[in-house]
């Protein structure tokens, strides 16, 4: 019986090679797209879920009301960890963590990798595999350092790193106390070495106050402890230790580490969205593409129903039950799905490297995992059943008397199932096309937004080692060598805001204004000239010419509006400590954070920190490579042990669009695949229609019908269906993309042109797909079609 089943199935597939090929290829592309999306989704959902105690590990957040707006951030006071360990019975362990960059030296090797400070409990909370050393004690000593395997190889080659000496920042000596396996790609942690938190105290980098929230803090609760109850106990813990000023209304709460990657964006003070929105979007896209491929199968199978109707009728006459017929057709579709799955695996393997580059991670199929093969079987059965369900029930329901009298007709009429499926298929495709256009336009809109400064040839380098003590000499030599035309020091890069300040007052300010947050920036001199920002009023800060500029402020236009100052120059701004600052200039608003968000009020004050960033504008009269070579020579002269590491502001600014650009690229790719699958199905249907109407076309030609008229006749039905799809897809896509755009304060408006372009594109693609078969049928010799009559 089983042998007979396979024989019939294989003969049926072989007898209709063209249709079988289209079915297999369409299903394979749909499966491949769904598998790629599935691999990516699986990776996203696995972030930071592989620790032994994942279900009991949490990151602490701070929440505070700023001017009526609740804001949250993933940091607390550095005093929090010790407080939790000492006074809360629910806490098994707690650890602080902070990323840092230091020069790491061993012998003649000088590397500048990213690392982190961490409490000794960090490696007890997070079970990163240790290749050497003891995770419980590796960070217990003040001068111990834990390396990743990658950094250990870079420093020591094949030598045993344990106990070896490395120098940090050219000054302090540490001994290797442990080696970690390289971090996996599904973690948000990023470091190549860990230093004990006591080194922060040694450097005096920790303010150690409850009002300063500078440290990410992780907590491991004891088994049985409830997050909600714990959150209630620590809710006002920070505020309890603050007696005045900022932080009196501050709240503390926890976020499970397993949710941190997916739910890191807050709405009204609640962490309810983030990367999970993108994951859900692509799950929907993957399901859509697979459904489009399944619809292809349904369409082509029902289109061939006339050819198989007599087979069904005869089998029913000789006693076949409907259940056996359904099993036959579902079996055929499942076998087809199995063939398509094998082809899909090949497509995935060939395309995985390119896909990795798009999503900027490494994905792989673990063929040795039995769960993969179990999922593959379920996937094949699911696809086969979905794809074969309608044809199976449609054909098995045929009445044998009508079929054998040759009265069986293909699904037709004004609302045939086949037409409904074509409309459904192209509706999915058009929705994806519209979504792709909206994402592309939104990305372009943000890219074209005026940044407020000149990014061209603007470079920055972080101050390390001798850069901090020889800045004036470095600036002088950069200008004298012709490498740069202007140099300035700032508190942070032009593309990032590292500080903010509240509790300010000024002439005319109200009590509620103390809760308003201002972006905090610092500069020593030549800020406007170097960055290309536009001075609207007053002058730039210049500590050399005006020594009192250590208390000077340059504010942006948004700050002037927020302060409601008509004539800001000379006005005094007072901080919570009573220090007075005088406004000397106003600059045009410039983007420092997200290009999708409104520009925040900003205060640029005279440089006070000893760890600034050096910005310099390369000489436009010389090639960039020559300018950089001269700059490297200058930096190396005063900082010989450190590598010359620099960053172009325009390149770093472009990284702000990376997430949306990735979404746009993936959306375009999968929209293209959806259209390709739809076109394969349309091509198959057009082929069938041209074949089934050969005699009709022959008679029309004999009676004088033109090639254009016949081609139009065949194409018109399909174009009508695509137009209906566009009409249905337009409100669906419009609603979905409107909701997506609400995540951006600076966004495009969805206009009718987007839907018109998508509709014209869909119709054009359909015409090109159907046109070949329509013209081929129209120019065929009518004698060949009619000679049997």
mmCIF file of C-alpha atoms in Angstrom, residues 49-335:
data_model
loop_
_atom_site.group_PDB
_atom_site.id
_atom_site.type_symbol
_atom_site.label_atom_id
_atom_site.label_comp_id
_atom_site.label_asym_id
_atom_site.label_seq_id
_atom_site.Cartn_x
_atom_site.Cartn_y
_atom_site.Cartn_z
ATOM 1 C CA UNK A 49 19.484 32.974 28.974
ATOM 2 C CA UNK A 50 22.307 30.427 29.182
ATOM 3 C CA UNK A 51 23.483 31.101 32.745
ATOM 4 C CA UNK A 52 22.976 28.537 35.483
ATOM 5 C CA UNK A 53 20.877 31.002 37.498
ATOM 6 C CA UNK A 54 19.252 32.981 34.704
ATOM 7 C CA UNK A 55 15.798 32.741 36.272
ATOM 8 C CA UNK A 56 17.060 34.365 39.492
ATOM 9 C CA UNK A 57 19.334 37.041 38.006
ATOM 10 C CA UNK A 58 18.240 40.672 37.654
ATOM 11 C CA UNK A 59 19.583 44.047 36.563
ATOM 12 C CA UNK A 60 18.658 47.010 38.752
ATOM 13 C CA UNK A 61 17.031 50.072 37.180
ATOM 14 C CA UNK A 62 16.456 53.593 38.461
ATOM 15 C CA UNK A 63 13.235 55.475 37.716
ATOM 16 C CA UNK A 64 12.622 59.171 38.301
ATOM 17 C CA UNK A 65 10.148 61.878 37.330
ATOM 18 C CA UNK A 66 11.740 64.605 35.204
ATOM 19 C CA UNK A 67 9.385 67.475 34.560
ATOM 20 C CA UNK A 68 6.341 65.225 34.464
ATOM 21 C CA UNK A 69 8.046 62.560 32.356
ATOM 22 C CA UNK A 70 9.076 59.257 33.933
ATOM 23 C CA UNK A 71 12.548 58.178 32.827
ATOM 24 C CA UNK A 72 14.399 54.947 33.586
ATOM 25 C CA UNK A 73 18.033 53.929 33.198
ATOM 26 C CA UNK A 74 19.948 50.706 33.995
ATOM 27 C CA UNK A 75 22.262 52.078 36.680
ATOM 28 C CA UNK A 76 22.182 52.659 40.422
ATOM 29 C CA UNK A 77 24.464 54.058 43.073
ATOM 30 C CA UNK A 78 27.692 52.088 43.486
ATOM 31 C CA UNK A 79 26.707 51.719 47.156
ATOM 32 C CA UNK A 80 23.651 49.667 46.205
ATOM 33 C CA UNK A 81 25.372 46.269 45.831
ATOM 34 C CA UNK A 82 26.865 46.272 49.352
ATOM 35 C CA UNK A 83 23.552 47.468 50.812
ATOM 36 C CA UNK A 84 21.669 44.587 49.186
ATOM 37 C CA UNK A 85 24.188 41.942 50.217
ATOM 38 C CA UNK A 86 24.193 43.147 53.829
ATOM 39 C CA UNK A 87 20.589 44.034 54.606
ATOM 40 C CA UNK A 88 18.350 41.959 52.353
ATOM 41 C CA UNK A 89 17.871 38.289 53.198
ATOM 42 C CA UNK A 90 16.462 37.555 49.715
ATOM 43 C CA UNK A 91 19.769 38.452 48.060
ATOM 44 C CA UNK A 92 22.254 35.656 47.422
ATOM 45 C CA UNK A 93 24.791 37.906 45.747
ATOM 46 C CA UNK A 94 25.116 41.322 44.094
ATOM 47 C CA UNK A 95 27.781 42.788 41.852
ATOM 48 C CA UNK A 96 28.670 46.066 40.168
ATOM 49 C CA UNK A 97 29.902 46.185 36.590
ATOM 50 C CA UNK A 98 31.299 48.983 34.432
ATOM 51 C CA UNK A 99 32.941 48.860 30.992
ATOM 52 C CA UNK A 100 36.336 50.511 30.567
ATOM 53 C CA UNK A 101 39.226 50.811 28.117
ATOM 54 C CA UNK A 102 42.830 50.486 29.278
ATOM 55 C CA UNK A 103 46.125 49.849 27.561
ATOM 56 C CA UNK A 104 47.072 46.224 28.367
ATOM 57 C CA UNK A 105 50.799 45.515 28.056
ATOM 58 C CA UNK A 106 52.916 42.374 28.242
ATOM 59 C CA UNK A 107 56.494 42.615 27.033
ATOM 60 C CA UNK A 108 56.476 44.397 23.681
ATOM 61 C CA UNK A 109 52.764 43.825 23.078
ATOM 62 C CA UNK A 110 50.542 46.864 23.612
ATOM 63 C CA UNK A 111 46.815 46.282 23.150
ATOM 64 C CA UNK A 112 43.833 48.515 23.839
ATOM 65 C CA UNK A 113 40.891 46.097 24.157
ATOM 66 C CA UNK A 114 37.598 46.745 25.919
ATOM 67 C CA UNK A 115 37.322 45.461 29.468
ATOM 68 C CA UNK A 116 35.305 45.998 32.617
ATOM 69 C CA UNK A 117 35.459 46.517 36.358
ATOM 70 C CA UNK A 118 33.451 43.944 38.311
ATOM 71 C CA UNK A 119 32.855 42.848 41.874
ATOM 72 C CA UNK A 120 34.059 39.373 42.827
ATOM 73 C CA UNK A 121 30.450 38.154 42.794
ATOM 74 C CA UNK A 122 30.071 38.877 39.085
ATOM 75 C CA UNK A 123 31.530 35.509 38.030
ATOM 76 C CA UNK A 124 29.440 33.750 40.679
ATOM 77 C CA UNK A 125 26.240 35.322 39.349
ATOM 78 C CA UNK A 126 27.046 34.805 35.665
ATOM 79 C CA UNK A 127 28.321 31.328 34.850
ATOM 80 C CA UNK A 128 30.644 32.236 31.989
ATOM 81 C CA UNK A 129 32.744 29.104 31.364
ATOM 82 C CA UNK A 130 36.179 29.340 32.987
ATOM 83 C CA UNK A 131 38.961 27.592 31.070
ATOM 84 C CA UNK A 132 41.461 28.231 33.870
ATOM 85 C CA UNK A 133 41.144 29.542 37.409
ATOM 86 C CA UNK A 134 38.302 29.545 39.924
ATOM 87 C CA UNK A 135 35.288 31.736 39.194
ATOM 88 C CA UNK A 136 34.551 32.074 42.919
ATOM 89 C CA UNK A 137 37.907 33.652 43.772
ATOM 90 C CA UNK A 138 39.363 34.988 40.504
ATOM 91 C CA UNK A 139 38.389 38.606 41.284
ATOM 92 C CA UNK A 140 39.000 38.443 45.039
ATOM 93 C CA UNK A 141 42.526 39.886 44.909
ATOM 94 C CA UNK A 142 43.191 43.590 44.337
ATOM 95 C CA UNK A 143 45.761 42.901 41.631
ATOM 96 C CA UNK A 144 44.161 39.975 39.821
ATOM 97 C CA UNK A 145 42.902 40.152 36.250
ATOM 98 C CA UNK A 146 40.698 37.699 34.335
ATOM 99 C CA UNK A 147 41.258 37.463 30.560
ATOM 100 C CA UNK A 148 39.208 35.966 27.776
ATOM 101 C CA UNK A 149 40.884 33.205 25.764
ATOM 102 C CA UNK A 150 41.176 35.547 22.780
ATOM 103 C CA UNK A 151 43.072 38.230 24.714
ATOM 104 C CA UNK A 152 45.229 35.617 26.454
ATOM 105 C CA UNK A 153 46.311 34.260 23.051
ATOM 106 C CA UNK A 154 47.036 37.776 21.800
ATOM 107 C CA UNK A 155 49.247 38.518 24.809
ATOM 108 C CA UNK A 156 50.926 35.187 25.541
ATOM 109 C CA UNK A 157 50.533 33.070 22.420
ATOM 110 C CA UNK A 158 50.533 29.390 23.363
ATOM 111 C CA UNK A 159 52.078 29.963 26.803
ATOM 112 C CA UNK A 160 50.117 29.233 29.972
ATOM 113 C CA UNK A 161 48.739 32.663 30.983
ATOM 114 C CA UNK A 162 48.006 31.799 34.639
ATOM 115 C CA UNK A 163 50.140 33.898 36.975
ATOM 116 C CA UNK A 164 51.635 35.924 34.138
ATOM 117 C CA UNK A 165 52.090 39.658 34.680
ATOM 118 C CA UNK A 166 50.341 42.332 32.619
ATOM 119 C CA UNK A 167 50.561 46.080 32.971
ATOM 120 C CA UNK A 168 47.407 48.188 32.958
ATOM 121 C CA UNK A 169 47.521 51.723 31.586
ATOM 122 C CA UNK A 170 51.347 51.594 31.652
ATOM 123 C CA UNK A 171 51.367 52.015 35.420
ATOM 124 C CA UNK A 172 49.758 49.254 37.496
ATOM 125 C CA UNK A 173 50.787 45.593 37.483
ATOM 126 C CA UNK A 174 48.236 42.765 37.589
ATOM 127 C CA UNK A 175 48.555 38.989 37.694
ATOM 128 C CA UNK A 176 46.354 36.701 35.582
ATOM 129 C CA UNK A 177 44.044 34.797 37.939
ATOM 130 C CA UNK A 178 41.671 33.267 35.403
ATOM 131 C CA UNK A 179 40.890 32.691 31.731
ATOM 132 C CA UNK A 180 37.324 32.823 30.410
ATOM 133 C CA UNK A 181 36.023 31.146 27.319
ATOM 134 C CA UNK A 182 35.344 33.808 24.668
ATOM 135 C CA UNK A 183 31.920 35.365 25.131
ATOM 136 C CA UNK A 184 29.161 33.944 22.911
ATOM 137 C CA UNK A 185 27.395 36.159 20.389
ATOM 138 C CA UNK A 186 24.077 35.957 22.253
ATOM 139 C CA UNK A 187 25.027 38.141 25.204
ATOM 140 C CA UNK A 188 24.851 41.897 25.694
ATOM 141 C CA UNK A 189 28.042 41.809 27.756
ATOM 142 C CA UNK A 190 31.157 42.943 25.913
ATOM 143 C CA UNK A 191 34.601 42.688 27.499
ATOM 144 C CA UNK A 192 37.960 40.975 26.987
ATOM 145 C CA UNK A 193 39.203 41.306 30.562
ATOM 146 C CA UNK A 194 37.806 41.839 34.048
ATOM 147 C CA UNK A 195 39.451 43.951 36.739
ATOM 148 C CA UNK A 196 38.451 43.895 40.435
ATOM 149 C CA UNK A 197 36.178 46.737 41.531
ATOM 150 C CA UNK A 198 38.749 47.732 44.131
ATOM 151 C CA UNK A 199 40.770 49.202 41.255
ATOM 152 C CA UNK A 200 37.974 51.769 40.748
ATOM 153 C CA UNK A 201 38.500 52.852 44.341
ATOM 154 C CA UNK A 202 42.274 52.971 43.766
ATOM 155 C CA UNK A 203 41.756 55.318 40.807
ATOM 156 C CA UNK A 204 39.203 57.370 42.789
ATOM 157 C CA UNK A 205 36.710 57.074 39.928
ATOM 158 C CA UNK A 206 33.756 56.157 42.113
ATOM 159 C CA UNK A 207 31.816 59.081 43.668
ATOM 160 C CA UNK A 208 30.362 56.658 46.271
ATOM 161 C CA UNK A 209 27.232 58.707 46.839
ATOM 162 C CA UNK A 210 23.612 57.634 46.718
ATOM 163 C CA UNK A 211 22.698 60.505 44.397
ATOM 164 C CA UNK A 212 25.122 59.377 41.679
ATOM 165 C CA UNK A 213 23.804 56.509 39.539
ATOM 166 C CA UNK A 214 26.914 55.510 37.615
ATOM 167 C CA UNK A 215 27.054 51.728 38.077
ATOM 168 C CA UNK A 216 25.091 48.881 36.491
ATOM 169 C CA UNK A 217 24.252 46.570 39.409
ATOM 170 C CA UNK A 218 23.246 42.915 39.097
ATOM 171 C CA UNK A 219 21.568 40.892 41.819
ATOM 172 C CA UNK A 220 21.055 37.149 42.279
ATOM 173 C CA UNK A 221 18.036 36.334 44.419
ATOM 174 C CA UNK A 222 17.833 33.222 46.559
ATOM 175 C CA UNK A 223 15.641 30.323 45.403
ATOM 176 C CA UNK A 224 12.012 31.034 46.226
ATOM 177 C CA UNK A 225 12.419 34.821 46.425
ATOM 178 C CA UNK A 226 9.763 36.701 44.420
ATOM 179 C CA UNK A 227 10.716 39.589 42.151
ATOM 180 C CA UNK A 228 7.546 41.595 42.855
ATOM 181 C CA UNK A 229 8.007 41.391 46.633
ATOM 182 C CA UNK A 230 11.695 42.284 46.349
ATOM 183 C CA UNK A 231 10.929 45.243 44.076
ATOM 184 C CA UNK A 232 8.469 46.565 46.620
ATOM 185 C CA UNK A 233 11.119 46.396 49.373
ATOM 186 C CA UNK A 234 13.812 48.242 47.374
ATOM 187 C CA UNK A 235 11.468 50.709 45.640
ATOM 188 C CA UNK A 236 12.404 53.694 47.826
ATOM 189 C CA UNK A 237 15.818 52.463 48.956
ATOM 190 C CA UNK A 238 17.772 55.089 47.013
ATOM 191 C CA UNK A 239 15.471 57.964 47.934
ATOM 192 C CA UNK A 240 15.743 56.993 51.602
ATOM 193 C CA UNK A 241 19.467 57.747 51.546
ATOM 194 C CA UNK A 242 19.110 61.115 49.779
ATOM 195 C CA UNK A 243 18.241 64.055 52.006
ATOM 196 C CA UNK A 244 18.003 66.904 49.502
ATOM 197 C CA UNK A 245 18.079 67.842 45.831
ATOM 198 C CA UNK A 246 17.872 65.396 43.008
ATOM 199 C CA UNK A 247 16.711 61.869 43.814
ATOM 200 C CA UNK A 248 14.053 62.499 46.454
ATOM 201 C CA UNK A 249 11.446 60.799 44.246
ATOM 202 C CA UNK A 250 13.808 58.209 42.803
ATOM 203 C CA UNK A 251 12.680 54.576 42.628
ATOM 204 C CA UNK A 252 14.613 51.329 42.171
ATOM 205 C CA UNK A 253 13.295 48.179 40.506
ATOM 206 C CA UNK A 254 14.604 45.011 38.851
ATOM 207 C CA UNK A 255 14.506 43.682 35.308
ATOM 208 C CA UNK A 256 15.127 39.937 34.690
ATOM 209 C CA UNK A 257 18.385 39.492 32.819
ATOM 210 C CA UNK A 258 16.540 37.200 30.392
ATOM 211 C CA UNK A 259 14.361 40.169 29.316
ATOM 212 C CA UNK A 260 17.083 42.794 29.178
ATOM 213 C CA UNK A 261 17.947 42.356 25.485
ATOM 214 C CA UNK A 262 14.350 42.334 24.307
ATOM 215 C CA UNK A 263 12.739 44.843 26.681
ATOM 216 C CA UNK A 264 15.187 47.701 27.185
ATOM 217 C CA UNK A 265 13.072 50.639 25.958
ATOM 218 C CA UNK A 266 10.724 52.351 28.348
ATOM 219 C CA UNK A 267 7.317 53.851 27.747
ATOM 220 C CA UNK A 268 6.103 56.108 30.569
ATOM 221 C CA UNK A 269 8.645 54.602 32.935
ATOM 222 C CA UNK A 270 7.843 50.960 32.137
ATOM 223 C CA UNK A 271 10.137 48.592 30.224
ATOM 224 C CA UNK A 272 7.573 47.248 27.794
ATOM 225 C CA UNK A 273 9.251 47.275 24.397
ATOM 226 C CA UNK A 274 12.588 47.279 22.594
ATOM 227 C CA UNK A 275 14.118 44.623 20.367
ATOM 228 C CA UNK A 276 11.074 42.424 20.970
ATOM 229 C CA UNK A 277 9.119 44.654 18.549
ATOM 230 C CA UNK A 278 11.553 43.792 15.746
ATOM 231 C CA UNK A 279 11.474 40.099 16.675
ATOM 232 C CA UNK A 280 7.684 40.050 16.500
ATOM 233 C CA UNK A 281 7.735 41.923 13.200
ATOM 234 C CA UNK A 282 10.005 39.368 11.559
ATOM 235 C CA UNK A 283 8.078 36.431 13.003
ATOM 236 C CA UNK A 284 5.038 37.843 11.210
ATOM 237 C CA UNK A 285 7.071 38.342 8.019
ATOM 238 C CA UNK A 286 8.377 34.766 8.201
ATOM 239 C CA UNK A 287 4.862 33.386 8.655
ATOM 240 C CA UNK A 288 3.619 35.559 5.762
ATOM 241 C CA UNK A 289 6.324 34.329 3.403
ATOM 242 C CA UNK A 290 5.672 30.699 4.311
ATOM 243 C CA UNK A 291 1.932 31.227 3.828
ATOM 244 C CA UNK A 292 2.585 32.791 0.419
ATOM 245 C CA UNK A 293 4.557 29.690 -0.566
ATOM 246 C CA UNK A 294 1.753 27.462 0.747
ATOM 247 C CA UNK A 295 -0.826 29.493 -1.179
ATOM 248 C CA UNK A 296 1.253 28.858 -4.310
ATOM 249 C CA UNK A 297 0.898 25.137 -3.752
ATOM 250 C CA UNK A 298 -2.843 25.390 -3.157
ATOM 251 C CA UNK A 299 -3.333 27.492 -6.273
ATOM 252 C CA UNK A 300 -1.339 25.288 -8.607
ATOM 253 C CA UNK A 301 -2.890 22.112 -7.203
ATOM 254 C CA UNK A 302 -6.442 23.353 -7.591
ATOM 255 C CA UNK A 303 -5.588 24.706 -11.052
ATOM 256 C CA UNK A 304 -4.687 21.168 -12.078
ATOM 257 C CA UNK A 305 -7.894 19.799 -10.587
ATOM 258 C CA UNK A 306 -9.464 19.178 -14.026
ATOM 259 C CA UNK A 307 -6.624 16.840 -14.964
ATOM 260 C CA UNK A 308 -6.912 14.916 -11.707
ATOM 261 C CA UNK A 309 -10.704 15.074 -11.359
ATOM 262 C CA UNK A 310 -11.261 11.896 -13.420
ATOM 263 C CA UNK A 311 -8.623 10.073 -11.371
ATOM 264 C CA UNK A 312 -10.537 11.016 -8.223
ATOM 265 C CA UNK A 313 -13.856 9.997 -9.812
ATOM 266 C CA UNK A 314 -12.596 6.559 -10.865
ATOM 267 C CA UNK A 315 -11.046 5.892 -7.471
ATOM 268 C CA UNK A 316 -14.303 6.846 -5.778
ATOM 269 C CA UNK A 317 -16.287 4.525 -8.099
ATOM 270 C CA UNK A 318 -14.046 1.570 -7.254
ATOM 271 C CA UNK A 319 -14.561 2.182 -3.540
ATOM 272 C CA UNK A 320 -12.025 4.756 -2.382
ATOM 273 C CA UNK A 321 -13.185 6.690 0.665
ATOM 274 C CA UNK A 322 -12.771 10.425 1.007
ATOM 275 C CA UNK A 323 -10.391 9.959 3.941
ATOM 276 C CA UNK A 324 -8.005 7.885 1.806
ATOM 277 C CA UNK A 325 -8.105 10.530 -0.938
ATOM 278 C CA UNK A 326 -7.370 13.278 1.560
ATOM 279 C CA UNK A 327 -4.487 11.197 2.901
ATOM 280 C CA UNK A 328 -3.201 10.718 -0.656
ATOM 281 C CA UNK A 329 -3.176 14.431 -1.445
ATOM 282 C CA UNK A 330 -1.817 15.476 1.967
ATOM 283 C CA UNK A 331 0.868 12.813 1.517
ATOM 284 C CA UNK A 332 1.775 14.230 -1.889
ATOM 285 C CA UNK A 333 2.080 17.739 -0.511
ATOM 286 C CA UNK A 334 4.125 16.495 2.464
ATOM 287 C CA UNK A 335 6.494 14.607 0.140
#
